Coordinates of C-alpha atoms in Angstrom, one line a residue:
X903 CA -13.7 9.9 -56.6
X904 CA -10.8 7.8 -58.0
X905 CA -9.0 8.2 -54.7
X906 CA -12.1 7.1 -52.8
X907 CA -12.5 4.0 -55.2
X908 CA -8.9 3.1 -54.7
X909 CA -9.3 3.3 -50.9
X910 CA -12.3 1.1 -51.0
X911 CA -10.5 -1.4 -53.3
X912 CA -7.5 -1.5 -51.0
X913 CA -9.7 -2.1 -47.9
X914 CA -11.6 -4.9 -49.6
X915 CA -8.3 -6.6 -50.7
X916 CA -6.8 -6.1 -47.2
X917 CA -9.8 -7.7 -45.5
X918 CA -10.0 -10.5 -48.0
X919 CA -6.3 -11.4 -47.6
X920 CA -6.6 -11.1 -43.8
X921 CA -9.6 -13.4 -43.8
X922 CA -8.0 -16.1 -45.8
X923 CA -4.8 -15.9 -43.9
X924 CA -6.7 -16.1 -40.7
X925 CA -8.8 -19.0 -42.0
X926 CA -5.8 -20.9 -43.2
X927 CA -4.1 -20.4 -39.8
X928 CA -7.2 -21.6 -38.0
X929 CA -7.5 -24.7 -40.2
X930 CA -4.1 -25.9 -39.2
X931 CA -4.8 -25.6 -35.5
X932 CA -3.9 -28.7 -33.5
X933 CA -7.0 -30.6 -32.6
X934 CA -5.9 -30.9 -29.0
X935 CA -5.9 -27.1 -28.4
X936 CA -8.2 -25.8 -25.7
X937 CA -11.7 -24.9 -27.1
X938 CA -12.4 -21.3 -27.9
X939 CA -12.5 -18.8 -30.8
X940 CA -10.3 -16.4 -32.6
X941 CA -12.7 -13.6 -33.3
X942 CA -12.1 -11.1 -36.1
X943 CA -9.0 -10.9 -38.3
X944 CA -6.3 -8.7 -36.8
X945 CA -8.1 -7.5 -33.7
X946 CA -9.3 -11.0 -32.6
X947 CA -11.7 -10.7 -29.6
X948 CA -9.9 -7.7 -28.1
X949 CA -12.9 -5.4 -28.2
X950 CA -15.3 -7.9 -26.5
X951 CA -12.7 -8.4 -23.7
X952 CA -12.1 -4.7 -23.1
X953 CA -15.8 -3.8 -22.9
X954 CA -16.5 -6.2 -20.1
X955 CA -13.6 -8.6 -19.1
X956 CA -15.6 -10.4 -16.4
X957 CA -18.5 -11.1 -18.7
X958 CA -16.1 -12.1 -21.5
X959 CA -14.4 -14.7 -19.3
X960 CA -17.5 -16.0 -17.6
X961 CA -19.4 -16.5 -20.9
X962 CA -16.6 -18.4 -22.4
X963 CA -16.1 -20.5 -19.3
X964 CA -19.7 -21.6 -19.7
X965 CA -19.5 -22.1 -23.4
X966 CA -16.1 -23.7 -23.8
X967 CA -14.6 -25.0 -20.5
X968 CA -14.5 -23.9 -16.9
X969 CA -10.8 -24.6 -16.7
X970 CA -9.2 -23.2 -19.9
X971 CA -10.1 -21.7 -23.2
X972 CA -8.3 -20.0 -26.1
X973 CA -8.8 -16.6 -27.6
X974 CA -7.0 -13.9 -29.6
X975 CA -6.0 -10.4 -28.7
X976 CA -4.5 -8.3 -31.5
X977 CA -3.1 -11.3 -33.3
X978 CA -1.6 -12.9 -30.1
X979 CA -2.7 -16.5 -29.5
X980 CA -3.8 -16.6 -25.9
X981 CA -5.2 -19.1 -23.5
X982 CA -7.0 -18.0 -20.3
X983 CA -6.6 -20.3 -17.3
X984 CA -9.4 -20.3 -14.9
X985 CA -10.3 -21.2 -11.3
X986 CA -8.2 -22.0 -8.2
X987 CA -6.7 -25.1 -9.8
X988 CA -5.6 -23.0 -12.8
X989 CA -4.0 -20.4 -10.4
X990 CA -2.2 -23.2 -8.6
X991 CA -0.9 -24.7 -11.9
X992 CA 0.3 -21.4 -13.1
X993 CA 2.0 -20.2 -9.9
X994 CA 3.6 -23.6 -9.4
X995 CA 5.2 -23.8 -12.8
X996 CA 7.0 -20.4 -13.2
X997 CA 10.3 -21.0 -15.0
X998 CA 9.3 -24.5 -15.9
X999 CA 6.4 -23.8 -18.3
X1000 CA 6.0 -20.0 -18.1
X1001 CA 8.0 -16.8 -18.3
X1002 CA 7.1 -13.2 -17.6
X1003 CA 5.4 -11.4 -20.5
X1004 CA 4.4 -7.8 -21.1
X1005 CA 1.9 -7.0 -23.9
X1006 CA 3.3 -4.8 -26.7
X1007 CA 1.5 -1.7 -25.4
X1008 CA 3.1 -2.1 -21.9
X1009 CA 6.5 -2.7 -23.5
X1010 CA 6.1 0.6 -25.4
X1011 CA 5.4 2.4 -22.1
X1012 CA 7.6 0.7 -19.6
X1013 CA 10.7 -0.7 -21.4
X1014 CA 13.6 1.1 -22.9
X1015 CA 13.8 1.7 -26.6
X1016 CA 16.7 -0.7 -26.9
X1017 CA 14.7 -3.5 -25.3
X1018 CA 11.6 -2.7 -27.4
X1019 CA 13.6 -2.9 -30.7
X1020 CA 15.3 -6.2 -29.9
X1021 CA 13.9 -9.6 -30.6
X1022 CA 15.1 -11.0 -27.3
X1023 CA 12.4 -12.3 -24.9
X1024 CA 13.0 -11.2 -21.3
X1025 CA 13.6 -14.1 -19.1
X1026 CA 12.2 -14.5 -15.6
X1027 CA 15.5 -13.8 -14.1
X1028 CA 15.7 -10.5 -16.0
X1029 CA 12.2 -9.5 -14.9
X1030 CA 12.8 -10.3 -11.2
X1031 CA 13.9 -7.7 -8.7
X1032 CA 17.5 -7.7 -7.6
X1033 CA 17.9 -9.4 -4.2
X1034 CA 18.8 -6.2 -2.3
X1035 CA 15.8 -4.4 -3.8
X1036 CA 13.4 -7.3 -2.9
X1037 CA 14.8 -6.9 0.7
X1038 CA 13.7 -3.3 0.7
X1039 CA 10.1 -4.4 0.2
X1040 CA 10.1 -7.0 3.0
X1041 CA 8.5 -6.2 6.4
X1042 CA 11.9 -6.3 8.2
X1043 CA 13.1 -3.5 6.1
X1044 CA 9.8 -1.6 5.8
X1045 CA 9.5 -1.4 9.6
X1046 CA 12.1 1.4 9.4
X1047 CA 9.9 3.5 7.2
X1048 CA 6.5 3.2 9.1
X1049 CA 6.9 6.4 11.0
X1050 CA 8.1 8.3 7.9
X1051 CA 5.1 7.1 5.9
X1052 CA 2.8 8.1 8.8
X1053 CA 4.3 11.6 9.0
X1054 CA 3.8 12.2 5.3
X1055 CA 0.2 10.9 5.3
X1056 CA -0.6 13.2 8.3
X1057 CA 0.8 16.2 6.4
X1058 CA -1.1 15.4 3.3
X1059 CA -4.4 15.0 5.2
X1060 CA -3.8 18.4 6.9
X1061 CA -3.0 20.1 3.6
X1062 CA -5.6 18.6 1.4
X1063 CA -8.6 17.6 3.6
X1064 CA -8.8 19.7 6.7
X1065 CA -11.3 22.5 6.2
X1066 CA -12.9 20.8 3.2
X1067 CA -16.5 19.7 3.2
X1068 CA -16.3 17.5 0.1
X1069 CA -13.4 15.9 -1.6
X1070 CA -12.9 13.3 -4.4
X1071 CA -11.4 10.5 -2.3
X1072 CA -10.2 8.4 -5.2
X1073 CA -8.3 11.3 -6.7
X1074 CA -6.8 12.2 -3.4
X1075 CA -5.8 8.6 -2.5
X1076 CA -4.0 8.2 -5.8
X1077 CA -2.1 11.4 -5.3
X1078 CA -1.0 10.4 -1.8
X1079 CA 0.0 6.9 -2.9
X1080 CA 2.2 8.3 -5.6
X1081 CA 3.6 10.9 -3.3
X1082 CA 4.7 8.2 -0.8
X1083 CA 6.2 6.2 -3.7
X1084 CA 8.2 9.2 -4.9
X1085 CA 9.5 9.8 -1.4
X1086 CA 10.3 6.1 -0.5
X1087 CA 11.6 5.0 -3.9
X1088 CA 13.1 8.2 -5.3
X1089 CA 13.8 10.3 -2.3
X1090 CA 11.9 13.3 -3.7
X1091 CA 10.5 15.9 -1.4
X1092 CA 9.8 18.9 -3.7
X1093 CA 6.0 19.1 -3.9
X1094 CA 6.0 20.7 -7.4
X1095 CA 8.3 18.0 -8.7
X1096 CA 6.2 15.2 -7.2
X1097 CA 3.0 16.8 -8.5
X1098 CA 4.5 16.8 -12.1
X1099 CA 5.3 13.0 -11.8
X1100 CA 1.9 12.2 -10.3
X1101 CA 0.1 13.9 -13.2
X1102 CA 2.2 12.0 -15.7
X1103 CA 1.6 8.7 -13.9
X1104 CA -2.2 9.3 -14.1
X1105 CA -1.9 9.6 -17.9
X1106 CA 0.1 6.4 -18.2
X1107 CA -2.4 4.5 -16.0
X1108 CA -5.3 5.7 -18.0
X1109 CA -3.7 4.8 -21.3
X1110 CA -2.0 1.5 -20.5
X1111 CA -5.1 -0.6 -20.9
X1112 CA -6.7 1.3 -23.7
X1113 CA -6.3 0.3 -27.4
X1114 CA -2.6 0.6 -28.2
X1115 CA -3.1 3.1 -31.0
X1116 CA -0.3 5.8 -30.9
X1117 CA -2.4 8.4 -32.7
X1118 CA -2.7 12.0 -31.5
X1119 CA -5.8 12.4 -29.4
X1120 CA -5.9 8.8 -28.1
X1121 CA -5.4 7.9 -24.5
X1122 CA -2.5 5.6 -25.4
X1123 CA -0.8 8.5 -27.3
X1124 CA -1.0 10.7 -24.2
X1125 CA 0.3 7.7 -22.1
X1126 CA 3.3 7.3 -24.5
X1127 CA 4.2 11.0 -24.2
X1128 CA 3.8 10.9 -20.4
X1129 CA 6.0 7.8 -20.2
X1130 CA 8.7 9.8 -22.0
X1131 CA 8.4 12.7 -19.5
X1132 CA 8.7 10.2 -16.6
X1133 CA 11.8 8.6 -18.1
X1134 CA 13.4 12.0 -18.5
X1135 CA 12.6 12.9 -14.9
X1136 CA 14.0 9.6 -13.7
X1137 CA 17.2 10.1 -15.6
X1138 CA 17.6 13.5 -13.9
X1139 CA 16.9 11.9 -10.5
X1140 CA 19.4 9.2 -11.1
X1141 CA 22.0 11.7 -12.1
X1142 CA 21.4 13.7 -8.9
X1143 CA 21.7 10.5 -6.8
X1144 CA 25.0 9.6 -8.4
X1145 CA 26.3 13.1 -7.7
X1146 CA 25.2 12.9 -4.0
X1147 CA 26.8 9.4 -3.6
X1148 CA 30.0 10.7 -5.2
X1149 CA 30.1 13.7 -2.8
X1150 CA 29.5 11.5 0.2
X1151 CA 26.0 12.8 1.0
X1152 CA 23.6 10.0 -0.1
X1153 CA 19.9 10.0 0.9
X1154 CA 18.0 7.0 2.3
X1155 CA 15.8 5.8 -0.5
X1156 CA 15.6 2.9 -2.9
X1157 CA 17.0 4.8 -5.9
X1158 CA 20.2 5.7 -4.0
X1159 CA 20.6 2.1 -3.0
X1160 CA 20.4 1.1 -6.6
X1161 CA 23.1 3.6 -7.5
X1162 CA 25.3 2.4 -4.7
X1163 CA 24.8 -1.2 -6.0
X1164 CA 26.1 -0.1 -9.4
X1165 CA 23.0 -0.6 -11.4
X1166 CA 22.7 1.0 -14.8
X1167 CA 20.3 3.9 -15.5
X1168 CA 18.0 1.6 -17.6
X1169 CA 17.9 -1.0 -14.9
X1170 CA 16.8 1.6 -12.4
X1171 CA 14.1 3.1 -14.6
X1172 CA 12.7 -0.3 -15.5
X1173 CA 12.4 -1.4 -11.8
X1174 CA 11.1 1.5 -11.0
X1175 CA -4.6 2.2 16.4
X1176 CA -5.6 5.7 17.4
X1177 CA -6.5 5.9 21.1
X1178 CA -3.3 4.3 22.3
X1179 CA -1.1 7.0 20.6
X1180 CA -0.3 10.5 21.9
X1181 CA -1.4 13.4 19.7
X1182 CA 1.8 13.7 17.8
X1183 CA 3.1 10.2 18.2
X1184 CA 3.7 8.4 14.9
X1185 CA 2.8 4.8 14.0
X1186 CA 5.2 1.9 14.7
X1187 CA 5.5 -1.7 13.6
X1188 CA 3.5 -3.0 16.5
X1189 CA 0.5 -0.7 15.6
X1190 CA 0.4 -2.1 12.1
X1191 CA 0.2 -5.6 13.4
X1192 CA -2.9 -4.7 15.5
X1193 CA -4.9 -3.5 12.5
X1194 CA -6.5 -6.9 11.7
X1195 CA -10.0 -5.6 11.1
X1196 CA -8.8 -2.7 8.9
X1197 CA -6.8 -5.2 6.8
X1198 CA -9.9 -7.4 6.5
X1199 CA -11.8 -4.4 5.2
X1200 CA -9.1 -3.8 2.6
X1201 CA -9.1 -7.5 1.6
X1202 CA -12.8 -7.5 1.1
X1203 CA -12.6 -4.4 -1.0
X1204 CA -9.9 -6.0 -3.2
X1205 CA -12.0 -9.1 -3.5
X1206 CA -15.0 -7.2 -4.8
X1207 CA -13.1 -4.7 -7.0
X1208 CA -9.6 -6.1 -7.6
X1209 CA -7.0 -3.3 -8.3
X1210 CA -5.7 -5.3 -11.3
X1211 CA -7.7 -7.9 -13.2
X1212 CA -4.9 -10.2 -14.0
X1213 CA -1.5 -10.6 -15.8
X1214 CA 0.1 -12.3 -18.7
X1215 CA 2.7 -15.0 -19.1
X1216 CA 4.3 -16.7 -22.1
X1217 CA 4.7 -20.4 -22.5
X1218 CA 8.4 -21.4 -22.8
X1219 CA 7.5 -25.0 -23.7
X1220 CA 4.5 -27.0 -24.7
X1221 CA 2.4 -27.8 -21.7
X1222 CA -0.8 -29.7 -21.0
X1223 CA -3.6 -28.6 -18.7
X1224 CA -7.3 -29.7 -18.4
X1225 CA -6.8 -32.4 -21.0
X1226 CA -5.6 -29.9 -23.6
X1227 CA -2.2 -29.0 -25.0
X1228 CA -0.9 -25.4 -25.4
X1229 CA 2.0 -24.8 -27.8
X1230 CA 5.3 -23.0 -26.9
X1231 CA 5.1 -19.3 -27.6
X1232 CA 1.4 -18.9 -26.8
X1233 CA 0.5 -16.3 -24.3
X1234 CA -1.3 -17.2 -21.0
X1235 CA -3.6 -14.9 -19.1
X1236 CA -5.0 -15.5 -15.6
X1237 CA -7.6 -13.4 -13.9
X1238 CA -8.9 -13.0 -10.3
X1239 CA -12.5 -12.8 -11.4
X1240 CA -12.9 -16.5 -12.0
X1241 CA -12.7 -17.0 -8.2
X1242 CA -13.0 -13.9 -6.2
X1243 CA -16.7 -13.2 -7.0
X1244 CA -17.6 -16.8 -7.5
X1245 CA -20.4 -18.2 -5.2
X1246 CA -18.7 -21.6 -5.3
X1247 CA -15.9 -20.1 -3.2
X1248 CA -17.4 -17.1 -1.5
X1249 CA -20.9 -17.1 0.1
X1250 CA -23.0 -14.1 -1.0
X1251 CA -20.1 -13.0 -3.3
X1252 CA -21.5 -9.5 -4.0
X1253 CA -22.1 -8.7 -0.3
X1254 CA -19.4 -6.6 1.4
X1255 CA -18.5 -8.7 4.4
X1256 CA -15.0 -8.1 5.9
X1257 CA -15.6 -10.8 8.5
X1258 CA -14.9 -13.5 5.9
X1259 CA -11.2 -12.4 6.2
X1260 CA -11.0 -12.6 10.0
X1261 CA -9.2 -15.4 11.7
X1262 CA -11.1 -18.7 11.7
X1263 CA -13.0 -18.0 8.4
X1264 CA -10.9 -20.1 6.1
X1265 CA -11.3 -19.9 2.3
X1266 CA -10.1 -22.4 -0.3
X1267 CA -6.5 -22.0 -1.4
X1268 CA -5.8 -19.9 -4.6
X1269 CA -9.3 -18.3 -4.6
X1270 CA -8.2 -14.9 -3.2
X1271 CA -5.1 -13.8 -5.2
X1272 CA -5.1 -10.0 -5.7
X1273 CA -1.3 -10.0 -5.5
X1274 CA -0.8 -13.1 -7.6
X1275 CA 1.1 -16.1 -6.2
X1276 CA 4.2 -18.2 -6.4
X1277 CA 7.7 -16.8 -7.1
X1278 CA 6.2 -13.9 -9.1
X1279 CA 3.8 -12.7 -6.4
X1280 CA 3.7 -8.9 -6.3
X1281 CA 6.9 -7.9 -4.5
X1282 CA 5.2 -4.7 -3.3
X1283 CA 2.5 -6.5 -1.3
X1284 CA 3.8 -5.6 2.1
X1285 CA 4.7 -2.1 1.1
X1286 CA 1.1 -1.7 -0.2
X1287 CA -0.3 -3.1 3.1
X1288 CA 1.8 -0.6 5.2
X1289 CA 0.7 2.4 3.1
X1290 CA -3.0 1.4 3.0
X1291 CA -3.2 0.8 6.8
X1292 CA -1.4 4.0 7.7
X1293 CA -3.8 5.9 5.4
X1294 CA -6.9 4.3 6.8
X1295 CA -5.7 4.8 10.4
X1296 CA -5.2 8.6 9.9
X1297 CA -8.3 9.1 7.9
X1298 CA -10.5 7.3 10.5
X1299 CA -8.8 9.1 13.3
X1300 CA -9.5 12.6 11.9
X1301 CA -12.8 12.2 9.9
X1302 CA -16.2 10.7 9.5
X1303 CA -17.6 10.7 6.0
X1304 CA -20.5 9.7 3.8
X1305 CA -20.4 8.9 0.1
X1306 CA -22.1 11.5 -2.1
X1307 CA -23.3 9.0 -4.7
X1308 CA -23.6 5.4 -3.4
X1309 CA -24.5 4.2 -6.9
X1310 CA -21.5 5.7 -8.7
X1311 CA -20.4 3.6 -11.6
X1312 CA -17.1 1.8 -11.6
X1313 CA -15.4 2.1 -15.0
X1314 CA -12.3 0.6 -16.5
X1315 CA -11.7 -3.0 -17.5
X1316 CA -8.2 -3.9 -16.4
X1317 CA -7.8 -1.3 -13.7
X1318 CA -11.2 -0.2 -12.3
X1319 CA -11.8 3.4 -11.1
X1320 CA -14.9 5.3 -9.9
X1321 CA -16.5 7.4 -12.7
X1322 CA -16.7 10.6 -10.6
X1323 CA -13.6 10.2 -8.5
X1324 CA -15.6 9.0 -5.4
X1325 CA -16.7 12.3 -3.9
X1326 CA -17.3 12.1 -0.1
X1327 CA -18.6 14.6 2.5
X1328 CA -16.2 15.0 5.3
X1329 CA -17.1 15.6 9.0
X1330 CA -14.1 16.3 11.3
X1331 CA -13.8 14.2 14.5
X1332 CA -13.4 16.4 17.6
X1333 CA -13.3 13.7 20.2

């Protein structure tokens, strides 16, 4: 009983101290800060945001400002910049007002222990890809890999879909995406080794946007352990690449190129049209350029359900926006949901209509930004486009399908996913 009483007393004291500390911090806030709230002591408004990010943002845009508002996630002072003008301001002021920022949970998963334990803030230059690696992800370099990607996708479809009447398409598409990444970036071909990495990546993806509580049984704890397994596997792969380079038998993949360029192990791990073709003929660059409607379908899918909700930045200087001032050191979050499903910019925003992305149907600038924008636009945009189009081409060529549950729920806040894995019924095409 005494122990219980002590625990209650400690909890009361902790909450009281947190409350007054929080209140005192709030009372000294500059009067020109953006409007908003700070939520509960310690956790801020984190829980409200994670339950429904879109509602969280839209409610506060209506309550505080349609341009910018402040909030607090786990003690971090944050402003959320909204709308196409906000996107333009952010993308146009990289290096001037903003630097790259990873939340502590992501640092724990993706950065080396040395970086995590240091007080140094990673600069934009340190977060950018090396020039030669950025070149690997440009169309003029990716063109050399189109046929190889196509061949791998065809083999995966044959192995995992042919002869099946029903398959979880989300699960399969994730697997094939990571398989291609393992082949293209790491040069891995061993199916068992790839399957091991795919399983670990799934755990990391699931845990990265959950509460960062590294306690046994939590999704984040499993993600931390999985990240350790991935780092160990990458260390082994890098050692193998170094040995092959030294022996004069390098493979053609991004990891080998990093080794040749003399990058350290830590740097490498951190960066880590059917009828016109003959039966066995693989896709080429020209085929990819013809798939305009397929890409319009993909864009409309990303508009409705963006693969990533948004990203963080850190203010490297005081800056003004929307009539308010944000101090240096505050974190900045931008999100696609303030524009991509907004009726102000997209007619019938919840209707699936790929035609809006066809030529001639112009949309306001900075309203469709699934890959970000400016100098920090996702460097893998073209790689993703190639992989997605090659996958769709082969799937449509070989199968017709119907969704088992058209009303399946989409879960996940920062990275959405279908609740049941998107099961579909497959019907082979024989013509």
